[in-house]
PDB file of C-alpha atoms in Angstrom:
ATOM      1  CA  UNK A 152     -31.504  66.451  29.915  1.00  0.00           C
ATOM      2  CA  UNK A 153     -33.871  68.635  31.887  1.00  0.00           C
ATOM      3  CA  UNK A 154     -37.495  67.968  32.676  1.00  0.00           C
ATOM      4  CA  UNK A 155     -40.252  70.497  33.067  1.00  0.00           C
ATOM      5  CA  UNK A 156     -42.387  68.242  35.246  1.00  0.00           C
ATOM      6  CA  UNK A 157     -42.023  66.754  38.690  1.00  0.00           C
ATOM      7  CA  UNK A 158     -41.418  63.092  37.890  1.00  0.00           C
ATOM      8  CA  UNK A 159     -42.495  62.157  41.410  1.00  0.00           C
ATOM      9  CA  UNK A 160     -46.027  63.288  40.551  1.00  0.00           C
ATOM     10  CA  UNK A 161     -46.357  61.239  37.374  1.00  0.00           C
ATOM     11  CA  UNK A 162     -48.907  58.459  37.819  1.00  0.00           C
ATOM     12  CA  UNK A 163     -47.668  55.037  36.787  1.00  0.00           C
ATOM     13  CA  UNK A 164     -49.574  51.927  35.786  1.00  0.00           C
ATOM     14  CA  UNK A 165     -48.839  50.180  39.073  1.00  0.00           C
ATOM     15  CA  UNK A 166     -50.895  52.791  40.926  1.00  0.00           C
ATOM     16  CA  UNK A 167     -54.017  51.405  39.225  1.00  0.00           C
ATOM     17  CA  UNK A 168     -53.400  47.962  40.751  1.00  0.00           C
ATOM     18  CA  UNK A 169     -53.789  46.212  44.066  1.00  0.00           C
ATOM     19  CA  UNK A 170     -50.898  44.138  45.452  1.00  0.00           C
ATOM     20  CA  UNK A 171     -52.045  40.861  43.829  1.00  0.00           C
ATOM     21  CA  UNK A 172     -52.458  42.493  40.432  1.00  0.00           C
ATOM     22  CA  UNK A 173     -49.084  44.218  40.704  1.00  0.00           C
ATOM     23  CA  UNK A 174     -47.262  40.989  41.582  1.00  0.00           C
ATOM     24  CA  UNK A 175     -49.019  39.099  38.780  1.00  0.00           C
ATOM     25  CA  UNK A 176     -48.238  41.877  36.281  1.00  0.00           C
ATOM     26  CA  UNK A 177     -44.517  41.790  37.085  1.00  0.00           C
ATOM     27  CA  UNK A 178     -44.438  37.999  36.776  1.00  0.00           C
ATOM     28  CA  UNK A 179     -46.302  38.179  33.470  1.00  0.00           C
ATOM     29  CA  UNK A 180     -43.986  40.908  32.100  1.00  0.00           C
ATOM     30  CA  UNK A 181     -40.978  38.734  32.907  1.00  0.00           C
ATOM     31  CA  UNK A 182     -42.602  35.846  31.026  1.00  0.00           C
ATOM     32  CA  UNK A 183     -43.420  38.085  28.074  1.00  0.00           C
ATOM     33  CA  UNK A 184     -39.842  39.268  27.575  1.00  0.00           C
ATOM     34  CA  UNK A 185     -38.245  35.916  28.369  1.00  0.00           C
ATOM     35  CA  UNK A 186     -40.013  34.142  25.508  1.00  0.00           C
ATOM     36  CA  UNK A 187     -40.608  35.010  21.874  1.00  0.00           C
ATOM     37  CA  UNK A 188     -44.028  33.365  22.031  1.00  0.00           C
ATOM     38  CA  UNK A 189     -47.174  35.331  22.700  1.00  0.00           C
ATOM     39  CA  UNK A 190     -48.931  34.501  25.936  1.00  0.00           C
ATOM     40  CA  UNK A 191     -52.586  33.543  25.543  1.00  0.00           C
ATOM     41  CA  UNK A 192     -55.357  34.130  28.039  1.00  0.00           C
ATOM     42  CA  UNK A 193     -55.900  30.356  28.054  1.00  0.00           C
ATOM     43  CA  UNK A 194     -52.374  29.959  29.499  1.00  0.00           C
ATOM     44  CA  UNK A 195     -53.876  31.142  32.786  1.00  0.00           C
ATOM     45  CA  UNK A 196     -56.440  29.508  35.065  1.00  0.00           C
ATOM     46  CA  UNK A 197     -58.246  30.158  38.321  1.00  0.00           C
ATOM     47  CA  UNK A 198     -57.138  33.241  40.236  1.00  0.00           C
ATOM     48  CA  UNK A 199     -54.573  34.190  37.577  1.00  0.00           C
ATOM     49  CA  UNK A 200     -57.301  34.251  34.918  1.00  0.00           C
ATOM     50  CA  UNK A 201     -59.414  36.526  37.150  1.00  0.00           C
ATOM     51  CA  UNK A 202     -56.465  38.878  37.669  1.00  0.00           C
ATOM     52  CA  UNK A 203     -55.762  38.861  33.931  1.00  0.00           C
ATOM     53  CA  UNK A 204     -59.350  39.962  33.260  1.00  0.00           C
ATOM     54  CA  UNK A 205     -58.981  42.722  35.847  1.00  0.00           C
ATOM     55  CA  UNK A 206     -55.806  43.978  34.127  1.00  0.00           C
ATOM     56  CA  UNK A 207     -57.652  44.068  30.801  1.00  0.00           C
ATOM     57  CA  UNK A 208     -60.557  45.941  32.416  1.00  0.00           C
ATOM     58  CA  UNK A 209     -58.098  48.481  33.872  1.00  0.00           C
ATOM     59  CA  UNK A 210     -56.434  48.946  30.446  1.00  0.00           C
ATOM     60  CA  UNK A 211     -53.102  47.682  31.787  1.00  0.00           C
ATOM     61  CA  UNK A 212     -52.847  45.065  29.078  1.00  0.00           C
ATOM     62  CA  UNK A 213     -54.385  44.489  25.679  1.00  0.00           C
ATOM     63  CA  UNK A 214     -55.594  41.203  24.213  1.00  0.00           C
ATOM     64  CA  UNK A 215     -56.009  40.505  20.518  1.00  0.00           C
ATOM     65  CA  UNK A 216     -57.761  37.230  19.734  1.00  0.00           C
ATOM     66  CA  UNK A 217     -56.945  36.099  23.271  1.00  0.00           C
ATOM     67  CA  UNK A 218     -53.224  36.822  22.959  1.00  0.00           C
ATOM     68  CA  UNK A 219     -51.467  39.367  25.173  1.00  0.00           C
ATOM     69  CA  UNK A 220     -49.972  41.848  22.717  1.00  0.00           C
ATOM     70  CA  UNK A 221     -49.382  44.831  25.029  1.00  0.00           C
ATOM     71  CA  UNK A 222     -48.753  45.033  28.767  1.00  0.00           C
ATOM     72  CA  UNK A 223     -47.234  48.287  29.955  1.00  0.00           C
ATOM     73  CA  UNK A 224     -44.427  48.827  29.093  1.00  0.00           C
ATOM     74  CA  UNK A 225     -43.959  45.751  26.856  1.00  0.00           C
ATOM     75  CA  UNK A 226     -45.199  45.471  23.287  1.00  0.00           C
ATOM     76  CA  UNK A 227     -45.050  42.091  21.575  1.00  0.00           C
ATOM     77  CA  UNK A 228     -45.633  43.990  18.327  1.00  0.00           C
ATOM     78  CA  UNK A 229     -42.449  45.657  17.022  1.00  0.00           C
ATOM     79  CA  UNK A 230     -42.348  49.422  17.605  1.00  0.00           C
ATOM     80  CA  UNK A 231     -39.765  52.190  17.155  1.00  0.00           C
ATOM     81  CA  UNK A 232     -38.806  51.852  20.829  1.00  0.00           C
ATOM     82  CA  UNK A 233     -36.326  49.066  21.608  1.00  0.00           C
ATOM     83  CA  UNK A 234     -35.208  48.406  25.192  1.00  0.00           C
ATOM     84  CA  UNK A 235     -32.237  46.324  26.294  1.00  0.00           C
ATOM     85  CA  UNK A 236     -32.095  45.381  29.969  1.00  0.00           C
ATOM     86  CA  UNK A 237     -28.834  44.944  31.885  1.00  0.00           C
ATOM     87  CA  UNK A 238     -29.554  41.199  32.148  1.00  0.00           C
ATOM     88  CA  UNK A 239     -29.463  40.953  28.332  1.00  0.00           C
ATOM     89  CA  UNK A 240     -33.180  40.569  27.672  1.00  0.00           C
ATOM     90  CA  UNK A 241     -34.653  42.824  25.001  1.00  0.00           C
ATOM     91  CA  UNK A 242     -38.132  43.957  24.054  1.00  0.00           C
ATOM     92  CA  UNK A 243     -40.117  46.660  22.324  1.00  0.00           C
ATOM     93  CA  UNK A 244     -41.970  49.203  24.433  1.00  0.00           C
ATOM     94  CA  UNK A 245     -45.287  50.765  23.564  1.00  0.00           C
ATOM     95  CA  UNK A 246     -43.897  54.315  23.452  1.00  0.00           C
ATOM     96  CA  UNK A 247     -40.815  56.356  24.350  1.00  0.00           C
ATOM     97  CA  UNK A 248     -42.113  57.174  27.837  1.00  0.00           C
ATOM     98  CA  UNK A 249     -42.680  53.466  28.499  1.00  0.00           C
ATOM     99  CA  UNK A 250     -39.130  52.768  27.326  1.00  0.00           C
ATOM    100  CA  UNK A 251     -37.798  55.307  29.840  1.00  0.00           C
ATOM    101  CA  UNK A 252     -39.951  53.809  32.598  1.00  0.00           C
ATOM    102  CA  UNK A 253     -38.715  50.281  31.918  1.00  0.00           C
ATOM    103  CA  UNK A 254     -35.706  50.787  34.177  1.00  0.00           C
ATOM    104  CA  UNK A 255     -38.103  51.254  37.100  1.00  0.00           C
ATOM    105  CA  UNK A 256     -40.442  48.406  36.147  1.00  0.00           C
ATOM    106  CA  UNK A 257     -37.654  45.846  35.784  1.00  0.00           C
ATOM    107  CA  UNK A 258     -35.413  47.467  38.421  1.00  0.00           C
ATOM    108  CA  UNK A 259     -32.278  47.389  36.302  1.00  0.00           C
ATOM    109  CA  UNK A 260     -30.200  49.547  33.989  1.00  0.00           C
ATOM    110  CA  UNK A 261     -31.443  49.980  30.429  1.00  0.00           C
ATOM    111  CA  UNK A 262     -30.297  51.013  26.979  1.00  0.00           C
ATOM    112  CA  UNK A 263     -32.955  52.486  24.748  1.00  0.00           C
ATOM    113  CA  UNK A 264     -32.829  52.841  20.980  1.00  0.00           C
ATOM    114  CA  UNK A 265     -35.698  54.769  19.505  1.00  0.00           C
ATOM    115  CA  UNK A 266     -36.677  56.712  16.411  1.00  0.00           C
ATOM    116  CA  UNK A 267     -38.209  60.177  16.574  1.00  0.00           C
ATOM    117  CA  UNK A 268     -41.683  59.995  14.999  1.00  0.00           C
ATOM    118  CA  UNK A 269     -41.298  63.535  13.600  1.00  0.00           C
ATOM    119  CA  UNK A 270     -37.738  63.677  12.221  1.00  0.00           C
ATOM    120  CA  UNK A 271     -36.943  59.971  11.860  1.00  0.00           C
ATOM    121  CA  UNK A 272     -33.690  60.619  13.735  1.00  0.00           C
ATOM    122  CA  UNK A 273     -32.229  57.825  15.858  1.00  0.00           C
ATOM    123  CA  UNK A 274     -32.331  58.396  19.616  1.00  0.00           C
ATOM    124  CA  UNK A 275     -30.213  56.558  22.171  1.00  0.00           C
ATOM    125  CA  UNK A 276     -30.571  56.756  25.952  1.00  0.00           C
ATOM    126  CA  UNK A 277     -28.650  54.882  28.638  1.00  0.00           C
ATOM    127  CA  UNK A 278     -30.035  54.722  32.173  1.00  0.00           C
ATOM    128  CA  UNK A 279     -27.910  53.553  35.102  1.00  0.00           C
ATOM    129  CA  UNK A 280     -28.988  53.546  38.734  1.00  0.00           C
ATOM    130  CA  UNK A 281     -32.279  55.170  37.662  1.00  0.00           C
ATOM    131  CA  UNK A 282     -30.474  58.186  36.176  1.00  0.00           C
ATOM    132  CA  UNK A 283     -30.026  59.099  32.516  1.00  0.00           C
ATOM    133  CA  UNK A 284     -26.247  58.985  32.060  1.00  0.00           C
ATOM    134  CA  UNK A 285     -25.939  59.155  28.290  1.00  0.00           C
ATOM    135  CA  UNK A 286     -28.130  60.267  25.427  1.00  0.00           C
ATOM    136  CA  UNK A 287     -28.008  61.348  21.820  1.00  0.00           C
ATOM    137  CA  UNK A 288     -28.741  63.562  20.041  1.00  0.00           C
ATOM    138  CA  UNK A 289     -27.664  66.325  22.402  1.00  0.00           C
ATOM    139  CA  UNK A 290     -30.832  68.370  21.830  1.00  0.00           C
ATOM    140  CA  UNK A 291     -33.170  65.562  22.846  1.00  0.00           C
ATOM    141  CA  UNK A 292     -36.559  66.516  24.308  1.00  0.00           C
ATOM    142  CA  UNK A 293     -39.182  64.393  25.987  1.00  0.00           C
ATOM    143  CA  UNK A 294     -42.803  65.419  25.792  1.00  0.00           C
ATOM    144  CA  UNK A 295     -44.957  63.942  28.520  1.00  0.00           C
ATOM    145  CA  UNK A 296     -48.725  64.137  28.514  1.00  0.00           C
ATOM    146  CA  UNK A 297     -50.409  63.803  31.898  1.00  0.00           C
ATOM    147  CA  UNK A 298     -52.702  60.839  31.361  1.00  0.00           C
ATOM    148  CA  UNK A 299     -54.216  60.966  34.855  1.00  0.00           C
ATOM    149  CA  UNK A 300     -57.569  62.101  33.468  1.00  0.00           C
ATOM    150  CA  UNK A 301     -57.620  59.456  30.719  1.00  0.00           C
ATOM    151  CA  UNK A 302     -58.742  55.856  31.226  1.00  0.00           C
ATOM    152  CA  UNK A 303     -57.332  54.215  28.101  1.00  0.00           C
ATOM    153  CA  UNK A 304     -53.692  55.317  28.079  1.00  0.00           C
ATOM    154  CA  UNK A 305     -52.757  53.269  25.012  1.00  0.00           C
ATOM    155  CA  UNK A 306     -55.187  55.241  22.872  1.00  0.00           C
ATOM    156  CA  UNK A 307     -53.639  58.531  24.016  1.00  0.00           C
ATOM    157  CA  UNK A 308     -49.923  57.768  24.083  1.00  0.00           C
TER     158      UNK A 308
END
């Protein structure tokens, strides 16, 4: 699979965050995919609650009725983009690009099963050592929109 963009220039969610927020986000993502339960903002107190609010303000995560339903790249709401990590944990991602980025977020190999929103065709991608090693169908294409100029990525993905 070829790309028409320099992937090293693609802005990722972590670039919006300071070190504390980044560490908290990774810890929270691990909790989100390790449990079937939704995390609630009331599960956090003190400094963690302040960081949580900052992540909401920066559109890194989305709350619905106090529950964390989206935190890049994890969606607690089922989507067409299913990710399986090498350690056996599974989750839905918010979009296909987030599914591809999951290998970098969780720093492990991934298997992605997705459905094309246009054709309805099943798509499978395997990433090992941060490289796409297997994919189907053979004519797969990835469209990436540069969201650098957009604040609310979820509304534009």
